[in-house]
Short mmCIF file of C-alpha atoms and ligand atoms in Angstrom, two decimals:
data_model
loop_
_atom_site.label_atom_id
_atom_site.label_comp_id
_atom_site.label_asym_id
_atom_site.label_seq_id
_atom_site.Cartn_x
_atom_site.Cartn_y
_atom_site.Cartn_z
CA MET A 1 -46.23 11.34 4.99
CA ILE A 2 -45.99 7.77 3.97
CA THR A 3 -49.37 6.20 2.98
CA TRP A 4 -50.07 2.43 2.56
CA GLY A 5 -53.37 0.74 1.94
CA CYS A 6 -56.43 1.67 0.37
CA GLN A 7 -57.75 5.11 -1.08
CA MET A 8 -59.50 6.14 2.21
CA ASN A 9 -55.84 5.99 3.55
CA VAL A 10 -54.81 8.35 0.61
CA TYR A 11 -57.77 10.60 1.61
CA ASP A 12 -56.88 10.76 5.26
CA SER A 13 -53.38 11.38 4.61
CA ALA A 14 -54.53 14.60 3.06
CA ARG A 15 -56.62 15.48 5.83
CA MET A 16 -53.78 14.87 8.52
CA THR A 17 -51.75 17.14 6.13
CA ASP A 18 -54.27 19.89 5.96
CA VAL A 19 -54.59 19.69 10.13
CA LEU A 20 -50.85 20.15 10.53
CA ARG A 21 -50.59 23.08 8.14
CA PRO A 22 -51.47 25.60 10.39
CA LEU A 23 -48.73 24.20 12.78
CA GLY A 24 -46.19 25.18 10.00
CA TYR A 25 -45.92 21.44 8.33
CA THR A 26 -45.86 20.89 4.88
CA PRO A 27 -45.38 17.97 3.07
CA VAL A 28 -41.95 16.89 1.77
CA ALA A 29 -40.72 13.85 -0.33
CA ASP A 30 -37.71 12.84 1.49
CA PRO A 31 -38.33 11.41 4.87
CA ALA A 32 -34.58 12.26 5.96
CA ALA A 33 -35.75 16.16 5.49
CA ALA A 34 -38.77 15.69 7.61
CA GLU A 35 -39.50 17.00 11.05
CA MET A 36 -42.18 14.80 11.39
CA ILE A 37 -42.84 11.23 9.57
CA ILE A 38 -46.40 10.04 9.72
CA LEU A 39 -46.39 6.05 8.74
CA ASN A 40 -50.19 5.85 7.55
CA THR A 41 -50.52 1.88 7.69
CA CYS A 42 -53.17 -0.94 6.35
CA HIS A 43 -54.27 -4.17 8.44
CA ILE A 44 -56.36 -5.45 5.58
CA ARG A 45 -54.28 -8.67 4.82
CA ASP A 46 -51.25 -10.66 5.86
CA ARG A 47 -47.96 -9.60 7.56
CA ALA A 48 -49.36 -6.13 8.05
CA ALA A 49 -47.62 -5.67 11.46
CA GLU A 50 -44.42 -7.26 10.23
CA LYS A 51 -44.20 -4.67 7.36
CA VAL A 52 -44.84 -1.98 9.62
CA PHE A 53 -42.09 -2.85 12.16
CA SER A 54 -39.56 -3.34 9.45
CA GLU A 55 -40.35 0.31 7.99
CA LEU A 56 -40.17 1.51 11.41
CA GLY A 57 -36.71 0.01 11.96
CA ARG A 58 -35.74 2.11 8.64
CA LEU A 59 -37.39 5.12 10.01
CA ARG A 60 -35.78 4.74 13.18
CA LEU A 61 -32.44 5.11 11.61
CA ILE A 62 -33.32 8.42 9.72
CA LYS A 63 -34.60 9.61 13.20
CA ASP A 64 -31.41 8.93 15.10
CA GLU A 65 -29.20 10.19 12.43
CA ARG A 66 -31.42 13.56 12.44
CA GLU A 67 -31.31 13.82 16.11
CA ALA A 68 -27.49 13.06 16.13
CA GLN A 69 -27.12 16.25 14.22
CA GLY A 70 -29.80 17.93 16.87
CA ARG A 71 -32.86 18.01 14.79
CA LYS A 72 -35.77 16.65 16.47
CA THR A 73 -38.19 14.33 14.73
CA VAL A 74 -41.52 13.22 15.54
CA LEU A 75 -42.39 9.70 14.24
CA ALA A 76 -46.12 8.72 14.09
CA VAL A 77 -47.92 5.62 13.06
CA ALA A 78 -51.50 6.13 11.94
CA GLY A 79 -54.14 4.26 10.19
CA CYS A 80 -55.42 0.39 10.82
CA VAL A 81 -52.41 -1.00 12.10
CA ALA A 82 -52.13 1.55 14.92
CA GLN A 83 -55.45 1.03 15.90
CA ALA A 84 -55.36 -2.75 16.06
CA GLU A 85 -51.79 -2.73 17.44
CA GLY A 86 -51.25 0.45 19.19
CA GLU A 87 -49.87 -1.03 22.36
CA GLN A 88 -47.66 -3.71 20.45
CA ILE A 89 -45.94 -0.56 18.47
CA LEU A 90 -45.19 1.25 21.67
CA LYS A 91 -43.78 -2.00 23.29
CA ARG A 92 -41.62 -3.26 20.23
CA ALA A 93 -40.62 0.27 18.81
CA PRO A 94 -40.51 2.63 21.88
CA TYR A 95 -38.72 5.16 19.67
CA VAL A 96 -42.37 5.77 18.04
CA ASP A 97 -43.67 9.08 19.62
CA ILE A 98 -47.49 8.94 18.43
CA VAL A 99 -49.60 6.06 17.78
CA LEU A 100 -53.22 7.50 16.47
CA GLY A 101 -55.92 5.50 15.00
CA PRO A 102 -58.06 6.54 12.29
CA GLN A 103 -60.89 8.09 14.37
CA THR A 104 -58.59 10.60 16.14
CA TYR A 105 -56.75 12.41 13.44
CA HIS A 106 -58.61 15.74 14.29
CA ARG A 107 -56.58 15.41 17.67
CA LEU A 108 -53.17 15.35 15.91
CA PRO A 109 -51.91 18.97 16.83
CA GLU A 110 -52.80 18.04 20.23
CA MET A 111 -50.82 15.08 20.29
CA VAL A 112 -47.87 16.59 18.58
CA ALA A 113 -47.91 19.11 21.35
CA LYS A 114 -48.25 16.60 23.91
CA ALA A 115 -45.21 14.66 22.56
CA ALA A 116 -43.00 17.59 22.64
CA ARG A 117 -43.86 18.58 26.18
CA ALA A 118 -44.19 15.30 27.75
CA GLY A 119 -41.08 13.94 25.63
CA GLY A 120 -42.77 10.14 26.05
CA SER A 121 -44.99 8.44 23.51
CA VAL A 122 -48.64 9.41 23.16
CA ILE A 123 -51.40 6.79 21.77
CA GLU A 124 -54.83 7.73 20.77
CA THR A 125 -56.79 4.43 19.68
CA ASP A 126 -60.17 5.26 21.22
CA PHE A 127 -63.30 5.76 19.08
CA PRO A 128 -64.19 9.37 20.36
CA ALA A 129 -67.74 10.41 20.69
CA GLU A 130 -67.08 13.26 18.45
CA GLN A 131 -66.97 12.82 14.79
CA LYS A 132 -63.51 13.69 13.52
CA PHE A 133 -64.95 15.76 10.45
CA ASP A 134 -66.69 17.87 12.63
CA PHE A 135 -63.09 19.18 14.12
CA LEU A 136 -61.18 18.46 11.13
CA PRO A 137 -60.23 21.85 9.15
CA GLU A 138 -61.68 22.25 5.64
CA ALA A 139 -60.05 19.98 3.09
CA GLU A 140 -57.58 21.87 0.85
CA ALA A 141 -57.55 20.74 -2.67
CA PRO A 142 -56.44 17.33 -2.46
CA GLN A 143 -53.04 16.35 -3.90
CA THR A 144 -54.03 14.11 -6.75
CA VAL A 145 -53.00 13.90 -10.25
CA GLU A 146 -52.72 17.46 -11.71
CA ASN A 147 -55.70 18.20 -9.31
CA VAL A 148 -58.14 16.84 -12.21
CA THR A 149 -59.55 13.94 -9.78
CA ALA A 150 -60.12 13.64 -6.46
CA PHE A 151 -61.38 11.30 -3.47
CA LEU A 152 -64.08 12.69 -1.02
CA THR A 153 -64.74 10.40 2.05
CA VAL A 154 -68.50 10.47 2.77
CA GLN A 155 -68.80 7.16 4.74
CA GLU A 156 -66.64 5.45 7.14
CA GLY A 157 -66.62 1.88 9.43
CA CYS A 158 -68.79 -1.00 8.90
CA ASP A 159 -71.27 -2.83 10.79
CA LYS A 160 -71.53 -5.99 8.43
CA PHE A 161 -68.95 -8.27 10.13
CA CYS A 162 -67.94 -10.20 7.38
CA SER A 163 -66.26 -13.53 8.90
CA PHE A 164 -62.89 -12.78 7.58
CA CYS A 165 -62.65 -8.92 7.92
CA VAL A 166 -60.97 -6.49 10.33
CA VAL A 167 -62.46 -3.24 9.23
CA PRO A 168 -65.18 -3.38 11.62
CA TYR A 169 -62.99 -3.55 14.32
CA THR A 170 -60.27 -0.81 12.90
CA ARG A 171 -62.56 1.56 11.19
CA GLY A 172 -65.23 1.20 13.94
CA ALA A 173 -69.03 1.43 13.34
CA GLU A 174 -70.92 2.84 10.18
CA ALA A 175 -70.92 6.52 10.27
CA SER A 176 -71.81 8.99 7.42
CA ARG A 177 -70.88 12.65 7.13
CA PRO A 178 -73.94 15.20 6.83
CA VAL A 179 -75.04 16.12 3.33
CA ALA A 180 -73.90 19.72 3.70
CA SER A 181 -70.49 19.18 4.91
CA VAL A 182 -69.98 16.70 1.76
CA LEU A 183 -71.55 19.08 -0.61
CA ALA A 184 -69.42 22.19 0.65
CA GLU A 185 -66.44 20.11 0.36
CA ALA A 186 -67.31 19.00 -2.94
CA ARG A 187 -68.06 22.41 -4.20
CA ARG A 188 -64.49 23.74 -2.88
CA ILE A 189 -62.89 20.84 -4.64
CA VAL A 190 -64.53 21.36 -7.98
CA ALA A 191 -64.03 25.16 -7.73
CA SER A 192 -59.96 24.17 -7.61
CA GLY A 193 -60.34 22.35 -11.01
CA VAL A 194 -61.20 18.94 -9.98
CA ARG A 195 -63.59 17.33 -12.96
CA GLU A 196 -64.14 13.80 -11.27
CA LEU A 197 -65.04 13.05 -7.74
CA THR A 198 -64.75 9.68 -6.10
CA LEU A 199 -67.01 9.27 -3.03
CA LEU A 200 -65.32 6.87 -0.62
CA GLY A 201 -66.78 4.63 2.19
CA GLN A 202 -65.90 1.19 3.48
CA ASN A 203 -69.72 0.89 2.84
CA VAL A 204 -70.26 3.55 0.53
CA ASN A 205 -73.77 2.66 -0.78
CA ALA A 206 -74.90 2.33 2.95
CA TYR A 207 -74.59 6.22 3.04
CA HIS A 208 -77.20 7.76 5.38
CA GLY A 209 -76.22 11.29 6.19
CA GLU A 210 -78.24 14.00 7.75
CA GLY A 211 -80.05 16.05 5.09
CA PRO A 212 -80.14 19.60 4.82
CA ASP A 213 -83.77 19.30 5.34
CA GLY A 214 -83.47 17.42 8.23
CA GLY A 215 -84.28 14.06 6.87
CA THR A 216 -81.48 11.16 6.04
CA TRP A 217 -80.41 10.94 2.67
CA ALA A 218 -79.13 8.12 0.92
CA LEU A 219 -76.04 7.90 -1.44
CA ALA A 220 -78.54 8.28 -4.47
CA GLN A 221 -79.87 11.47 -3.10
CA LEU A 222 -76.28 12.84 -2.51
CA ALA A 223 -75.46 11.76 -6.02
CA TYR A 224 -78.30 13.77 -7.72
CA ALA A 225 -77.34 16.79 -5.67
CA LEU A 226 -73.32 16.45 -6.57
CA ALA A 227 -74.50 16.08 -10.39
CA GLU A 228 -75.80 19.71 -9.92
CA ILE A 229 -72.59 21.28 -8.93
CA PRO A 230 -71.51 23.12 -12.27
CA GLY A 231 -67.90 21.87 -13.48
CA LEU A 232 -68.04 18.26 -11.86
CA GLU A 233 -68.31 16.17 -14.82
CA ARG A 234 -67.83 12.62 -13.36
CA ILE A 235 -69.00 10.78 -10.12
CA ARG A 236 -67.90 7.43 -8.85
CA TYR A 237 -68.25 5.67 -5.56
CA THR A 238 -66.62 2.98 -4.15
CA THR A 239 -66.77 0.26 -1.88
CA SER A 240 -70.12 -0.81 -2.35
CA HIS A 241 -71.69 -3.88 -0.56
CA PRO A 242 -74.62 -5.68 -2.92
CA ARG A 243 -76.96 -5.81 0.36
CA ASP A 244 -77.07 -1.90 0.20
CA MET A 245 -77.43 -1.43 -3.66
CA GLY A 246 -81.05 -0.02 -3.25
CA ASP A 247 -83.47 0.67 -5.94
CA ASP A 248 -82.86 4.48 -5.88
CA LEU A 249 -79.28 4.02 -6.45
CA ILE A 250 -79.93 1.71 -9.48
CA ALA A 251 -82.28 4.28 -10.81
CA ALA A 252 -79.45 7.17 -10.34
CA HIS A 253 -77.48 5.22 -12.47
CA HIS A 254 -79.94 5.30 -15.29
CA ASP A 255 -80.95 9.13 -14.67
CA LEU A 256 -77.44 10.58 -13.88
CA PRO A 257 -74.86 10.70 -16.99
CA ALA A 258 -72.20 11.92 -14.61
CA LEU A 259 -72.32 8.54 -12.69
CA MET A 260 -70.00 6.68 -14.34
CA PRO A 261 -70.59 3.21 -15.62
CA PHE A 262 -68.09 1.55 -13.70
CA LEU A 263 -68.95 -0.05 -10.45
CA HIS A 264 -66.64 -1.65 -8.02
CA LEU A 265 -69.17 -4.09 -6.29
CA PRO A 266 -67.06 -6.96 -4.57
CA VAL A 267 -68.95 -10.35 -4.44
CA GLN A 268 -65.85 -12.46 -2.63
CA SER A 269 -67.17 -15.85 -3.61
CA GLY A 270 -69.75 -17.30 -5.83
CA SER A 271 -70.71 -20.10 -3.51
CA ASP A 272 -73.87 -19.80 -1.50
CA SER A 273 -72.21 -22.18 1.50
CA ILE A 274 -69.22 -19.70 1.42
CA LEU A 275 -71.11 -16.62 1.20
CA ARG A 276 -73.38 -17.79 4.05
CA ALA A 277 -70.04 -18.71 6.20
CA MET A 278 -68.81 -15.31 5.12
CA ASN A 279 -71.70 -13.85 6.59
CA ARG A 280 -72.37 -11.68 3.27
CA GLY A 281 -76.26 -11.94 3.53
CA HIS A 282 -76.89 -12.44 -0.08
CA THR A 283 -76.39 -15.69 -2.46
CA ALA A 284 -74.74 -15.98 -5.62
CA ASP A 285 -77.95 -15.74 -7.80
CA ASP A 286 -78.71 -12.51 -5.86
CA TYR A 287 -75.56 -11.14 -7.04
CA ARG A 288 -76.53 -12.15 -10.43
CA ARG A 289 -79.82 -10.71 -10.48
CA LEU A 290 -78.47 -7.60 -9.22
CA VAL A 291 -75.92 -7.19 -11.99
CA ASP A 292 -78.70 -7.54 -14.38
CA ARG A 293 -81.01 -4.64 -13.03
CA LEU A 294 -77.81 -2.54 -13.15
CA ARG A 295 -77.17 -3.46 -16.63
CA THR A 296 -80.80 -2.63 -17.62
CA ALA A 297 -80.63 0.55 -16.06
CA ARG A 298 -77.24 1.38 -17.48
CA PRO A 299 -76.58 -0.65 -20.57
CA ASP A 300 -72.70 0.08 -20.90
CA LEU A 301 -71.88 -0.24 -17.09
CA ALA A 302 -68.98 -2.47 -16.45
CA LEU A 303 -68.38 -4.23 -13.15
CA SER A 304 -65.04 -4.95 -10.97
CA SER A 305 -65.05 -6.90 -7.54
CA ASP A 306 -63.05 -8.43 -4.64
CA PHE A 307 -62.56 -12.13 -4.41
CA ILE A 308 -61.23 -14.19 -1.71
CA ILE A 309 -60.03 -17.69 -2.30
CA GLY A 310 -59.55 -20.43 0.28
CA HIS A 311 -62.00 -18.99 2.97
CA PRO A 312 -61.96 -21.75 5.41
CA GLY A 313 -64.45 -24.43 4.22
CA GLU A 314 -64.06 -23.89 0.50
CA THR A 315 -64.11 -26.96 -1.38
CA ASP A 316 -63.58 -27.80 -4.89
CA ALA A 317 -67.30 -27.27 -5.60
CA ASP A 318 -67.18 -23.92 -4.03
CA PHE A 319 -64.32 -22.77 -6.03
CA GLU A 320 -66.08 -23.91 -8.97
CA ALA A 321 -68.99 -21.95 -8.12
CA THR A 322 -66.84 -18.86 -7.74
CA MET A 323 -65.56 -19.42 -11.25
CA GLN A 324 -68.97 -20.10 -12.74
CA LEU A 325 -70.29 -16.54 -11.32
CA ILE A 326 -67.05 -14.88 -12.87
CA ARG A 327 -68.09 -16.49 -16.27
CA ASP A 328 -71.80 -15.60 -15.79
CA VAL A 329 -71.27 -11.92 -14.69
CA GLY A 330 -68.40 -11.04 -16.56
CA PHE A 331 -65.76 -8.53 -15.11
CA ALA A 332 -64.01 -5.46 -16.57
CA GLN A 333 -61.28 -5.82 -13.76
CA ALA A 334 -61.08 -7.50 -10.42
CA PHE A 335 -58.76 -7.76 -7.30
CA SER A 336 -58.17 -11.26 -5.88
CA PHE A 337 -56.62 -12.49 -2.79
CA LYS A 338 -56.02 -15.51 -0.75
CA TYR A 339 -57.59 -15.90 2.41
CA SER A 340 -55.33 -14.72 5.02
CA ILE A 341 -56.10 -15.41 8.71
CA ARG A 342 -56.86 -11.91 10.80
CA PRO A 343 -56.49 -12.60 14.57
CA GLY A 344 -59.71 -11.63 16.34
CA THR A 345 -61.80 -12.24 13.21
CA PRO A 346 -64.72 -15.05 13.27
CA ALA A 347 -63.03 -16.96 10.51
CA ALA A 348 -59.58 -17.14 12.14
CA GLY A 349 -60.63 -19.94 14.37
CA ALA A 350 -62.95 -21.81 12.05
CA PRO A 351 -62.15 -25.53 11.16
CA LEU A 352 -61.35 -26.71 7.72
CA GLN A 353 -58.87 -24.09 7.02
CA VAL A 354 -57.41 -24.47 3.50
CA LYS A 355 -54.01 -25.30 2.81
CA GLU A 356 -51.85 -22.65 1.05
CA ALA A 357 -50.77 -24.98 -1.99
CA LEU A 358 -54.43 -25.23 -2.68
CA LYS A 359 -55.01 -21.72 -2.10
CA ASP A 360 -52.21 -20.74 -4.68
CA GLU A 361 -53.40 -23.55 -7.28
CA ARG A 362 -56.93 -21.86 -7.26
CA LEU A 363 -55.81 -18.31 -7.09
CA TYR A 364 -53.85 -18.98 -10.43
CA ALA A 365 -56.79 -20.29 -12.17
CA LEU A 366 -59.19 -17.60 -11.14
CA GLN A 367 -56.60 -14.94 -11.99
CA ALA A 368 -56.11 -16.47 -15.37
CA LEU A 369 -59.84 -16.18 -15.92
CA LEU A 370 -60.11 -12.58 -14.70
CA ARG A 371 -57.02 -11.65 -16.99
CA GLU A 372 -58.86 -13.13 -20.01
CA GLN A 373 -62.12 -11.06 -18.94
CA GLN A 374 -60.09 -7.97 -18.39
CA ASP A 375 -58.33 -8.26 -21.68
CA ALA A 376 -61.61 -9.04 -23.47
CA PHE A 377 -63.21 -5.82 -22.01
CA ASN A 378 -60.51 -3.77 -22.94
CA ASP A 379 -60.25 -5.46 -26.31
CA SER A 380 -64.07 -4.48 -26.56
CA VAL A 381 -63.36 -0.70 -26.49
CA ILE A 382 -61.06 -0.98 -29.76
CA GLY A 383 -62.47 1.15 -32.39
CA ASP A 384 -64.51 2.92 -30.10
CA VAL A 385 -64.67 6.77 -29.51
CA ALA A 386 -64.37 7.11 -25.68
CA PRO A 387 -64.49 10.35 -23.92
CA VAL A 388 -60.94 10.56 -21.85
CA LEU A 389 -60.70 12.81 -19.09
CA PHE A 390 -56.95 13.91 -19.12
CA THR A 391 -55.20 13.88 -15.83
CA GLY A 392 -51.46 14.13 -16.84
CA HIS A 393 -48.42 13.50 -18.63
CA GLY A 394 -47.70 9.75 -20.09
CA ARG A 395 -44.60 8.17 -19.85
CA LYS A 396 -43.37 9.24 -23.27
CA PRO A 397 -42.64 12.70 -24.36
CA GLY A 398 -45.37 14.33 -25.86
CA GLN A 399 -47.75 11.63 -24.81
CA MET A 400 -50.73 12.41 -22.10
CA VAL A 401 -52.60 10.03 -20.24
CA GLY A 402 -56.45 10.26 -19.14
CA ARG A 403 -59.09 8.00 -17.96
CA SER A 404 -62.12 6.42 -19.68
CA PRO A 405 -65.40 6.17 -18.32
CA TRP A 406 -64.60 2.67 -17.25
CA LEU A 407 -61.51 3.56 -15.41
CA GLN A 408 -59.24 2.46 -18.09
CA PRO A 409 -55.84 4.44 -18.70
CA VAL A 410 -55.78 5.95 -22.01
CA HIS A 411 -52.49 7.38 -23.86
CA VAL A 412 -52.47 9.81 -26.37
CA ASP A 413 -50.00 11.68 -28.20
CA GLY A 414 -51.08 15.56 -27.41
CA PRO A 415 -50.50 18.78 -26.02
CA ALA A 416 -49.97 19.44 -22.15
CA ASP A 417 -53.32 21.69 -22.17
CA LEU A 418 -55.35 18.73 -22.34
CA VAL A 419 -55.27 18.24 -18.80
CA GLY A 420 -58.51 18.71 -17.07
CA THR A 421 -60.57 18.12 -20.13
CA ILE A 422 -62.91 15.42 -21.61
CA ARG A 423 -62.13 14.74 -25.20
CA PRO A 424 -63.21 12.15 -27.36
CA VAL A 425 -60.44 9.52 -28.24
CA LEU A 426 -60.77 6.84 -30.69
CA ILE A 427 -59.40 3.86 -29.09
CA THR A 428 -56.86 2.06 -31.22
CA GLN A 429 -54.75 -0.32 -29.19
CA ARG A 430 -54.63 -2.19 -25.97
CA LEU A 431 -51.31 -2.73 -23.78
CA SER A 432 -51.27 -5.04 -21.03
CA ASN A 433 -53.43 -2.76 -18.51
CA SER A 434 -54.08 0.30 -20.85
CA LEU A 435 -55.01 1.58 -24.13
CA VAL A 436 -53.76 3.55 -26.72
CA GLY A 437 -55.78 6.11 -28.81
CA ASN A 438 -55.91 9.21 -30.80
CA LEU A 439 -57.92 12.43 -30.28
CA VAL A 440 -60.46 13.13 -32.61
CA GLU A 441 -62.55 15.97 -33.22
CA GLU A 442 -66.33 15.05 -33.18
CA CYS A 443 -68.14 15.51 -29.74
CA VAL A 444 -69.32 12.29 -28.16
CA PRO A 445 -71.67 12.64 -24.80
CA ALA A 446 -70.07 11.62 -21.75
N1 LIG B 501 -57.89 -12.41 3.54
C1 LIG B 501 -58.16 -12.08 2.13
N2 LIG B 501 -58.83 -11.15 1.79
C2 LIG B 501 -59.18 -10.33 2.43
N3 LIG B 501 -60.16 -8.97 2.21
C3 LIG B 501 -60.47 -8.52 3.39
N4 LIG B 501 -60.14 -9.29 4.46
C4 LIG B 501 -59.34 -10.40 3.91
C5 LIG B 501 -58.66 -11.55 4.42
N5 LIG B 501 -58.95 -11.63 5.69
C6 LIG B 501 -60.14 -8.58 1.01
C7 LIG B 501 -61.86 -8.40 0.48
C8 LIG B 501 -61.96 -7.09 0.41
C9 LIG B 501 -60.77 -6.23 0.14
C10 LIG B 501 -60.79 -4.99 0.66
O1 LIG B 501 -59.68 -7.03 0.79
O2 LIG B 501 -61.70 -9.13 -0.88
O3 LIG B 501 -63.12 -6.88 -0.23
FE1 LIG B 502 -65.05 -6.16 5.55
FE2 LIG B 502 -67.35 -7.04 5.06
FE3 LIG B 502 -67.27 -4.64 6.33
FE4 LIG B 502 -66.72 -4.71 3.64
S1 LIG B 502 -68.74 -5.20 4.24
S2 LIG B 502 -65.58 -3.62 5.14
S3 LIG B 502 -65.32 -6.89 3.73
S4 LIG B 502 -66.76 -6.46 6.90
#
């Protein structure tokens, strides 16, 4: 299983592994040892398809070599490139046996059987009427770091149609899993030792799942129910849309200590005219006010965001408005990207595309500011005692690594049995993207 792209792909790969296990397949590290190779792909930005074709060229050599030795090898392409470019893949890489979009993973065993029987290629990129989660087997404990943290998809797809984005086309319409199925999976995952759960969705805070009471539950209600699970110490969710940040969810950040004080809340731009062109449905000031309300509810809340530089029509003044928003809000961490044309999306054909050189210049300035803010945020916890959830071994011998409530990696010298526990750590030093500290004895609230 080769996984590219977002956390949801990581989760999906684990679920594809689960669905194949009853057929006798188990994951291996080396593609040359694999009877089936699944490439789980991402289509969000530039050159996604080219990257897939070049990887397929490499995998073809492995497949050919194995088959020359009489060992059959099934080659499958999954994920968002499969969804968007399925026909192209079969045309340009006819040695691919299976192409499957993200909504068809439950049909994988059937496709494997078909490919074996017919010998030809099988393609499934429809959006089936049935929900794949109703047909996928129960999730095994997900293979994350030492089984301490895990992802759980609760919502998928998007109806927002931002001008630049392929997700509504590759992942399909917004759909939420029923509450009972989410809670059951969460309980199983926690029983296997996981202490921190990250709920996933392309618009996770638009979650509206069928509740056990027959009503529709929002993400906030789900969070309160999850917080009741004994042993589940930390809850996160990603990715959120500012428009779906309801009062109930903001209140949950105040009420639930398990809801971690770190929120990825992409704003994309700080210019009202670009936000309008992007079809984001809110202004820069709406975002500022939302952040204020979140910080009132949970004063230690830190924010993370995504930014797009050079959306069609972005002027110097628009870019400056983005810089101003960043200065006003202050981000603990952020991802920033140059706008990249995605065929079939509204912005792709828009006039006033921004020149690459100008995008480079703006991105450089923006990333310098974000880096300053990230360093300042990491510096601000030096001298504090923070509760660290230990996830595994650090790079140096005798060193263990964990994560703070704000998702900062923290290294300490300590014994291996720290893994899976939350311990108070005195933060002493900042490295470029992580922190160093010492275990301390006193108890601090999580
Ligand atoms: N160009 C650049 N960045 C994009 N993103 C989504 N589509 C594009 C695009 N066409 C970014 C957004 C989104 C993140 C996952 O990827 O910032 O939040
Ligand atoms: Fe893409 Fe916008 Fe939907 Fe996010 S909200 S997945 S950026 S269309």
